[in-house]
Short mmCIF file of C-alpha atoms and ligand atoms in Angstrom, two decimals:
data_model
loop_
_atom_site.label_atom_id
_atom_site.label_comp_id
_atom_site.label_asym_id
_atom_site.label_seq_id
_atom_site.Cartn_x
_atom_site.Cartn_y
_atom_site.Cartn_z
CA MET A 1 -0.02 0.03 0.04
CA PHE A 2 1.01 3.60 -0.71
CA SER A 3 0.76 4.88 2.82
CA ALA A 4 1.46 8.64 2.20
CA LEU A 5 -1.70 8.76 0.17
CA ASP A 6 -4.87 9.67 2.12
CA LYS A 7 -7.85 8.81 0.00
CA LEU A 8 -6.52 6.35 -2.57
CA LYS A 9 -5.66 2.90 -1.36
CA ILE A 10 -3.32 1.23 -3.87
CA GLU A 11 -2.17 -2.43 -4.04
CA ILE A 12 0.15 -3.78 -6.70
CA TYR A 13 0.65 -7.48 -7.47
CA GLY A 14 2.52 -9.57 -9.97
CA ALA A 15 6.08 -9.43 -11.32
CA SER A 16 8.05 -8.96 -14.54
CA HIS A 17 7.77 -12.59 -15.59
CA ALA A 18 4.61 -13.60 -13.79
CA GLU A 19 1.39 -14.14 -15.76
CA LYS A 20 0.23 -10.60 -15.15
CA ILE A 21 0.79 -7.31 -13.33
CA SER A 22 -2.24 -6.09 -11.36
CA LEU A 23 -3.41 -2.81 -9.83
CA PHE A 24 -6.12 -2.49 -7.18
CA VAL A 25 -7.39 0.97 -6.18
CA GLU A 26 -9.97 1.96 -3.58
CA GLY A 27 -11.20 5.55 -3.29
CA LEU A 28 -11.79 6.58 -6.88
CA PRO A 29 -14.97 8.80 -7.21
CA LYS A 30 -18.13 6.89 -8.15
CA GLY A 31 -19.86 7.94 -11.37
CA LYS A 32 -17.02 9.79 -13.12
CA LYS A 33 -16.31 8.71 -16.72
CA ILE A 34 -12.90 7.64 -17.99
CA ASN A 35 -12.10 7.49 -21.67
CA ILE A 36 -10.47 4.09 -21.87
CA GLN A 37 -9.04 4.58 -25.32
CA GLU A 38 -7.31 7.84 -24.09
CA LEU A 39 -6.11 6.00 -21.06
CA GLN A 40 -4.55 3.25 -23.15
CA GLU A 41 -2.81 5.81 -25.40
CA TYR A 42 -1.42 7.56 -22.28
CA VAL A 43 0.01 4.28 -20.83
CA ASP A 44 1.47 3.32 -24.26
CA ARG A 45 3.77 6.40 -23.89
CA ARG A 46 5.90 4.23 -21.52
CA LYS A 47 5.80 1.23 -23.80
CA ALA A 48 9.13 -0.20 -25.17
CA GLN A 49 9.82 0.92 -28.68
CA LYS A 50 12.00 -0.13 -31.60
CA ALA A 51 14.59 2.52 -30.61
CA ALA A 52 18.22 2.52 -29.43
CA PHE A 53 17.27 3.49 -25.91
CA SER A 54 14.62 0.94 -25.47
CA THR A 55 14.58 -2.78 -24.38
CA ALA A 56 13.88 -5.20 -27.13
CA ARG A 57 11.14 -6.78 -24.92
CA LEU A 58 8.11 -5.49 -26.85
CA GLU A 59 4.88 -6.15 -25.04
CA GLY A 60 1.31 -5.38 -25.96
CA ASP A 61 0.54 -3.71 -22.57
CA VAL A 62 -3.18 -3.78 -23.22
CA ILE A 63 -5.08 -2.68 -20.10
CA HIS A 64 -7.82 -5.14 -18.90
CA PHE A 65 -10.27 -4.24 -16.23
CA ALA A 66 -11.79 -6.87 -13.91
CA SER A 67 -13.89 -4.62 -11.62
CA GLY A 68 -14.63 -1.03 -10.57
CA ILE A 69 -15.34 0.39 -14.08
CA THR A 70 -18.10 -0.35 -16.59
CA GLU A 71 -17.49 -1.14 -20.27
CA ASP A 72 -18.21 2.54 -21.16
CA GLY A 73 -15.67 3.71 -18.65
CA THR A 74 -17.80 4.77 -15.70
CA LEU A 75 -16.26 4.36 -12.27
CA THR A 76 -18.56 2.36 -10.12
CA GLY A 77 -17.12 3.22 -6.68
CA GLU A 78 -16.08 -0.44 -6.10
CA LYS A 79 -12.46 -1.45 -5.87
CA LEU A 80 -11.03 -1.00 -9.30
CA GLU A 81 -8.92 -3.95 -10.65
CA ALA A 82 -6.83 -3.36 -13.71
CA TYR A 83 -4.22 -5.78 -15.13
CA VAL A 84 -1.83 -6.15 -17.96
CA LEU A 85 -0.57 -9.60 -19.18
CA ASN A 86 3.05 -10.46 -19.60
CA THR A 87 3.50 -12.04 -23.05
CA SER A 88 7.16 -11.79 -23.82
CA GLN A 89 9.22 -13.29 -21.02
CA HIS A 90 12.61 -14.84 -21.77
CA SER A 91 13.11 -16.17 -18.21
CA ASN A 92 16.21 -18.30 -19.06
CA ASP A 93 18.24 -15.06 -19.49
CA TYR A 94 17.99 -14.68 -15.68
CA ASN A 95 19.18 -18.16 -14.63
CA ASN A 96 22.63 -16.98 -13.97
CA LEU A 97 21.43 -14.20 -11.71
CA VAL A 98 19.98 -16.49 -8.93
CA ASN A 99 23.18 -16.48 -6.96
CA THR A 100 25.17 -13.67 -8.64
CA PRO A 101 23.36 -10.41 -8.03
CA ARG A 102 23.54 -7.66 -10.68
CA PRO A 103 25.34 -4.55 -9.23
CA GLY A 104 22.93 -1.55 -9.01
CA HIS A 105 19.91 -3.82 -9.19
CA ALA A 106 17.72 -5.13 -6.38
CA ASP A 107 18.88 -8.77 -6.74
CA TYR A 108 21.18 -8.74 -3.67
CA VAL A 109 18.85 -7.00 -1.26
CA ALA A 110 15.79 -9.02 -2.44
CA LYS A 111 17.63 -12.32 -1.93
CA VAL A 112 18.73 -11.41 1.60
CA LYS A 113 15.41 -9.78 2.66
CA TYR A 114 13.12 -12.43 1.20
CA LYS A 115 15.55 -15.31 1.72
CA GLY A 116 15.28 -16.41 -1.93
CA GLU A 117 11.52 -16.82 -1.78
CA MET A 118 10.93 -14.32 -4.50
CA ASP A 119 10.30 -14.53 -8.28
CA MET A 120 13.27 -12.39 -9.42
CA ARG A 121 13.07 -13.27 -13.13
CA GLY A 122 13.23 -10.15 -15.20
CA GLY A 123 13.78 -8.20 -11.93
CA GLY A 124 10.57 -9.48 -10.36
CA ILE A 125 8.61 -6.88 -8.55
CA PHE A 126 11.50 -4.45 -8.79
CA SER A 127 11.28 -4.42 -12.62
CA GLY A 128 10.54 -1.19 -14.47
CA ARG A 129 7.52 -3.10 -15.85
CA MET A 130 5.80 -2.61 -12.56
CA THR A 131 5.45 1.08 -13.39
CA LEU A 132 2.66 0.16 -15.79
CA THR A 133 0.38 0.12 -12.74
CA ILE A 134 1.52 3.70 -11.77
CA CYS A 135 0.78 4.86 -15.30
CA ILE A 136 -2.64 3.28 -15.35
CA LEU A 137 -3.69 5.13 -12.19
CA GLY A 138 -1.83 8.28 -13.36
CA GLY A 139 -3.81 8.22 -16.58
CA ILE A 140 -7.16 7.87 -14.69
CA ALA A 141 -6.15 10.68 -12.33
CA ARG A 142 -5.11 12.88 -15.30
CA GLN A 143 -8.60 12.66 -16.74
CA LEU A 144 -10.14 13.28 -13.35
CA LEU A 145 -7.91 16.31 -12.80
CA ARG A 146 -9.45 18.01 -15.82
CA GLU A 147 -12.48 18.82 -13.71
CA TYR A 148 -10.32 20.88 -11.54
CA GLY A 149 -8.56 22.48 -14.65
CA ILE A 150 -5.23 20.97 -13.70
CA ASP A 151 -2.78 19.78 -16.38
CA VAL A 152 0.41 17.87 -15.60
CA GLU A 153 3.24 17.64 -18.21
CA ALA A 154 6.69 16.14 -18.05
CA TYR A 155 9.67 16.15 -20.42
CA ILE A 156 13.28 15.13 -20.57
CA SER A 157 15.64 17.82 -19.39
CA SER A 158 18.94 15.99 -19.65
CA ILE A 159 20.45 12.68 -20.66
CA ALA A 160 24.08 11.79 -20.26
CA GLY A 161 24.98 15.36 -19.31
CA ILE A 162 23.31 16.88 -22.53
CA LYS A 163 20.98 19.50 -21.20
CA SER A 164 17.87 20.75 -23.02
CA THR A 165 15.44 23.60 -22.44
CA SER A 166 13.68 23.38 -19.05
CA TYR A 167 11.54 25.37 -16.66
CA LYS A 168 14.76 26.52 -15.00
CA ASP A 169 15.62 28.50 -18.21
CA LYS A 170 12.24 30.03 -19.02
CA ASP A 171 8.47 30.00 -18.28
CA LEU A 172 7.18 27.12 -20.18
CA THR A 173 3.55 26.66 -21.30
CA ILE A 174 1.55 23.49 -21.72
CA GLU A 175 1.53 23.99 -25.56
CA GLU A 176 5.34 24.31 -25.71
CA ILE A 177 5.70 21.06 -23.86
CA ASN A 178 3.05 19.21 -25.97
CA LYS A 179 4.80 20.20 -29.16
CA ALA A 180 7.60 17.81 -28.33
CA ASN A 181 7.70 14.18 -29.59
CA PRO A 182 5.57 12.28 -27.10
CA LEU A 183 7.88 9.26 -27.26
CA PHE A 184 11.12 11.21 -26.80
CA ARG A 185 9.86 14.30 -25.06
CA VAL A 186 12.73 16.81 -25.41
CA LEU A 187 11.88 20.50 -25.99
CA ASP A 188 14.97 21.39 -28.00
CA GLU A 189 15.20 18.97 -31.04
CA GLU A 190 18.85 19.46 -31.66
CA LYS A 191 19.63 18.49 -27.95
CA GLY A 192 17.33 15.54 -28.40
CA ALA A 193 19.35 14.28 -31.35
CA GLN A 194 22.63 14.69 -29.26
CA MET A 195 21.00 12.79 -26.38
CA MET A 196 20.09 9.89 -28.83
CA GLU A 197 23.67 9.81 -30.01
CA LYS A 198 24.96 9.53 -26.45
CA ILE A 199 22.49 6.68 -25.81
CA SER A 200 23.61 4.87 -28.96
CA GLU A 201 27.28 5.39 -28.05
CA ALA A 202 26.76 3.97 -24.52
CA LYS A 203 24.81 1.05 -25.97
CA SER A 204 27.66 0.13 -28.39
CA ASN A 205 30.09 0.24 -25.46
CA MET A 206 27.80 -2.14 -23.66
CA ASP A 207 27.00 0.57 -21.21
CA SER A 208 23.95 2.72 -20.12
CA VAL A 209 23.17 6.33 -19.31
CA GLY A 210 20.92 8.32 -16.94
CA GLY A 211 19.34 11.64 -17.00
CA THR A 212 16.64 13.93 -15.62
CA VAL A 213 12.90 14.44 -16.18
CA ASP A 214 11.23 17.75 -15.26
CA CYS A 215 7.60 17.97 -14.41
CA MET A 216 5.17 20.89 -14.23
CA ALA A 217 1.64 20.92 -12.77
CA PHE A 218 -0.38 23.85 -14.10
CA ASN A 219 -3.48 25.45 -12.41
CA VAL A 220 -2.98 23.80 -9.00
CA PRO A 221 -5.07 25.59 -6.43
CA VAL A 222 -3.64 27.25 -3.37
CA GLY A 223 -3.72 25.14 -0.20
CA LEU A 224 -2.86 21.48 -0.94
CA GLY A 225 -0.51 19.96 1.57
CA GLY A 226 0.38 21.35 5.03
CA PRO A 227 3.20 21.92 7.44
CA LEU A 228 5.85 19.48 8.66
CA PHE A 229 5.02 15.84 7.79
CA GLU A 230 1.88 16.95 5.89
CA GLY A 231 4.03 18.85 3.27
CA PHE A 232 3.14 18.41 -0.45
CA GLU A 233 6.76 18.24 -1.38
CA GLY A 234 7.12 15.32 1.01
CA LYS A 235 4.11 13.61 -0.53
CA LEU A 236 5.36 14.01 -4.04
CA ALA A 237 8.89 12.82 -3.07
CA TYR A 238 7.56 9.79 -1.27
CA ALA A 239 5.47 8.79 -4.25
CA MET A 240 8.21 9.60 -6.81
CA PHE A 241 10.52 7.07 -5.25
CA ALA A 242 8.01 4.34 -6.07
CA ILE A 243 9.54 4.59 -9.60
CA PRO A 244 12.52 2.33 -9.76
CA ALA A 245 15.92 4.01 -10.63
CA VAL A 246 14.87 7.37 -9.25
CA LYS A 247 17.74 8.76 -7.17
CA GLY A 248 16.85 12.35 -6.52
CA ILE A 249 14.12 15.06 -6.65
CA GLU A 250 14.38 18.84 -6.64
CA PHE A 251 11.54 21.47 -6.35
CA GLY A 252 11.77 24.71 -8.25
CA ALA A 253 15.38 25.91 -8.41
CA GLY A 254 16.18 22.85 -6.23
CA PHE A 255 19.82 22.51 -5.14
CA ASP A 256 20.82 25.68 -7.13
CA ILE A 257 18.71 27.73 -4.59
CA SER A 258 21.40 27.12 -2.08
CA ASN A 259 23.81 29.38 -4.11
CA MET A 260 21.24 32.16 -4.49
CA LYS A 261 20.90 35.15 -2.24
CA GLY A 262 17.62 35.62 -0.37
CA SER A 263 16.78 38.67 -2.62
CA THR A 264 16.89 36.33 -5.69
CA ALA A 265 15.47 33.12 -4.16
CA ASN A 266 12.33 34.83 -2.75
CA ASP A 267 9.47 34.82 -5.22
CA SER A 268 7.97 38.29 -4.82
CA PHE A 269 4.13 38.48 -4.93
CA TYR A 270 1.86 40.55 -7.18
CA TYR A 271 -1.81 40.75 -8.26
CA ASP A 272 -2.29 40.10 -11.91
CA ASP A 273 -5.13 41.86 -13.89
CA ASN A 274 -7.77 39.56 -12.49
CA LYS A 275 -6.47 40.13 -8.95
CA VAL A 276 -5.12 36.63 -8.79
CA VAL A 277 -2.03 36.33 -6.58
CA LYS A 278 1.06 35.38 -8.58
CA THR A 279 4.82 35.57 -8.08
CA TYR A 280 7.26 37.12 -10.51
CA THR A 281 9.59 34.11 -10.19
CA ASN A 282 9.00 30.52 -9.18
CA HIS A 283 12.31 29.41 -7.54
CA ASN A 284 10.30 27.63 -4.82
CA GLY A 285 8.43 25.41 -7.37
CA GLY A 286 4.94 26.51 -6.44
CA ILE A 287 5.12 25.34 -2.76
CA ASN A 288 5.78 27.34 0.36
CA GLY A 289 5.70 25.80 3.87
CA GLY A 290 4.63 22.47 2.34
CA ILE A 291 1.51 24.15 0.89
CA THR A 292 0.75 24.80 -2.83
CA ASN A 293 0.82 28.55 -3.55
CA GLY A 294 -1.03 28.62 -6.87
CA MET A 295 2.00 28.99 -9.09
CA PRO A 296 2.89 25.89 -11.27
CA ILE A 297 4.51 23.10 -9.36
CA THR A 298 7.94 22.54 -10.86
CA LEU A 299 10.14 19.57 -10.12
CA ARG A 300 13.06 17.66 -11.43
CA VAL A 301 13.72 13.96 -10.98
CA ALA A 302 17.14 12.28 -11.37
CA PHE A 303 17.32 8.78 -12.92
CA LYS A 304 20.38 6.64 -12.70
CA PRO A 305 21.87 4.69 -15.70
CA THR A 306 20.19 1.36 -16.27
CA PRO A 307 21.83 -1.15 -13.92
CA SER A 308 21.76 -4.16 -16.33
CA ILE A 309 24.63 -3.53 -18.77
CA ALA A 310 26.28 -6.04 -21.13
CA GLN A 311 29.87 -5.29 -19.93
CA LYS A 312 31.47 -7.76 -17.61
CA GLN A 313 31.14 -6.64 -13.96
CA LYS A 314 32.36 -7.66 -10.64
CA THR A 315 29.95 -9.41 -8.27
CA ILE A 316 29.68 -12.16 -5.75
CA ASN A 317 28.47 -15.81 -5.84
CA MET A 318 26.15 -16.06 -2.81
CA GLU A 319 26.27 -19.86 -2.95
CA THR A 320 29.93 -20.48 -3.16
CA LYS A 321 30.82 -17.17 -1.33
CA GLU A 322 33.39 -16.22 -4.03
CA ASN A 323 34.12 -13.05 -5.86
CA VAL A 324 33.17 -13.60 -9.47
CA GLU A 325 32.60 -11.88 -12.81
CA LEU A 326 29.13 -11.46 -14.19
CA GLU A 327 27.89 -11.19 -17.80
CA ILE A 328 24.24 -10.16 -17.99
CA LYS A 329 22.12 -11.50 -20.80
CA GLY A 330 18.67 -10.36 -21.58
CA ARG A 331 16.96 -7.25 -22.99
CA HIS A 332 17.35 -3.95 -21.31
CA ASP A 333 16.79 -0.26 -21.76
CA ALA A 334 20.00 1.56 -22.53
CA CYS A 335 18.43 4.59 -20.97
CA ILE A 336 15.41 4.52 -18.71
CA VAL A 337 14.65 8.25 -19.01
CA PRO A 338 12.49 8.44 -22.16
CA ARG A 339 10.13 5.76 -20.97
CA ALA A 340 10.08 7.25 -17.40
CA VAL A 341 8.58 10.60 -18.45
CA VAL A 342 5.02 9.44 -18.32
CA CYS A 343 5.74 7.63 -14.99
CA VAL A 344 6.80 10.97 -13.44
CA GLU A 345 3.71 12.63 -14.80
CA SER A 346 1.60 9.80 -13.33
CA VAL A 347 3.03 10.17 -9.84
CA VAL A 348 2.34 13.90 -9.75
CA GLU A 349 -1.25 13.19 -11.06
CA ILE A 350 -1.87 10.54 -8.36
CA ALA A 351 -0.58 12.66 -5.58
CA LEU A 352 -2.64 15.72 -6.79
CA LEU A 353 -5.92 13.74 -7.15
CA ASP A 354 -5.32 12.14 -3.73
CA SER A 355 -5.08 15.56 -2.14
CA LEU A 356 -8.11 16.99 -3.99
CA LEU A 357 -10.52 14.08 -3.38
C1 FMN B 1 10.57 2.52 -17.11
C2 FMN B 1 11.72 1.82 -16.46
C3 FMN B 1 12.43 0.86 -17.21
C4 FMN B 1 13.52 0.14 -16.61
N1 FMN B 1 14.16 -0.73 -17.37
C5 FMN B 1 15.25 -1.45 -16.81
C6 FMN B 1 15.93 -2.41 -17.68
O1 FMN B 1 15.70 -2.59 -18.70
N2 FMN B 1 16.99 -3.04 -16.93
C7 FMN B 1 17.35 -2.72 -15.65
O2 FMN B 1 18.34 -3.32 -15.24
N3 FMN B 1 16.66 -1.83 -14.93
C8 FMN B 1 15.66 -1.21 -15.46
N4 FMN B 1 14.94 -0.24 -14.72
C9 FMN B 1 15.50 0.09 -13.40
C10 FMN B 1 15.33 -0.98 -12.34
O3 FMN B 1 14.00 -1.44 -12.14
C11 FMN B 1 15.89 -0.48 -10.99
O4 FMN B 1 17.16 0.19 -11.16
C12 FMN B 1 15.98 -1.59 -9.90
O5 FMN B 1 14.71 -2.07 -9.53
C13 FMN B 1 16.68 -1.16 -8.66
O6 FMN B 1 16.01 -0.07 -8.02
P1 FMN B 1 16.74 1.33 -7.68
O7 FMN B 1 17.44 1.62 -8.90
O8 FMN B 1 15.67 2.31 -7.39
O9 FMN B 1 17.70 1.07 -6.62
C14 FMN B 1 13.85 0.40 -15.28
C15 FMN B 1 13.09 1.34 -14.53
C16 FMN B 1 12.05 2.06 -15.10
C17 FMN B 1 11.29 3.09 -14.36
#
């Protein structure tokens, strides 16, 4: 269960090579209509593609519903059950990992914690595939947030040190973000091409690269969150770390704010023409004192390079207790970032909906 959420009770079952991956959600509003076709298209943004950055494991990722929603997409108020079938498992690729954990992955900690009683094929429950469930709920939340006029959009702000246009450089609009290629969402095309080159280069060196995803939530009302442990930054951060391979999160100017003077870091208030309170700058990322202030929420998430790389690596054999070398087989993303954009959006959408319900 996602305990930092108040109204939505989420349970996730299944694993990368199990028959299916399932999501159960309680607390969704009864009677609201979801466009299922649109939801599928949203979830498909995280699908593996025939591209250099992507795993060669191509799955259908068709969403099935077992309860909680009618055929025409009306939420019934019952516990929602959604699932996706796994159809392209190559489980033999993982045989050599049973006793020799992949550096950077969850194999070692899972084996110790669960004493080997765990289906770790394909990364098991730690697999990036589990984020399908986050995107299904995120896509539902996205449609429900429209009633509040809220729009959440994420994009790639860097890969392998190549930085592209971000909210830190200029005020971005929803339209500007939406112009970018939905499957490789970079706002500056030239930088996007350079990122692709870096990914291909890493892949041909049997390596991987990481990067950052920025996210903006527009038209968020004043007042979500609270002080201390009630803070909205804390809620977002908690939920964001549900995405595997996330290693950091910044709000607004983030770590750079520590180098600013107070006179720059402070976002000065003004009344705009309609007497709505705004701030001239948004270094605080739309949150003060843990409470949303009405400016867009801006945040940046750091993703590490994909742990499974084809290069030989040092590891241990947990059966023989020897130091050994490991060669990983199997199909892996050379860079997680392009597929993670929609996962980041989803987490923000889930946290916002949970606070608004
Ligand atoms: C969309 C997505 C795809 C991923 N694909 C892979 C992959 O192909 N190979 C891999 O080793 N890790 C992949 N990961 C990352 C691992 O799941 C993650 O690194 C691992 O569970 C350990 O968790 P940690 O990195 O948070 O410590 C992916 C993560 C996401 C979000």
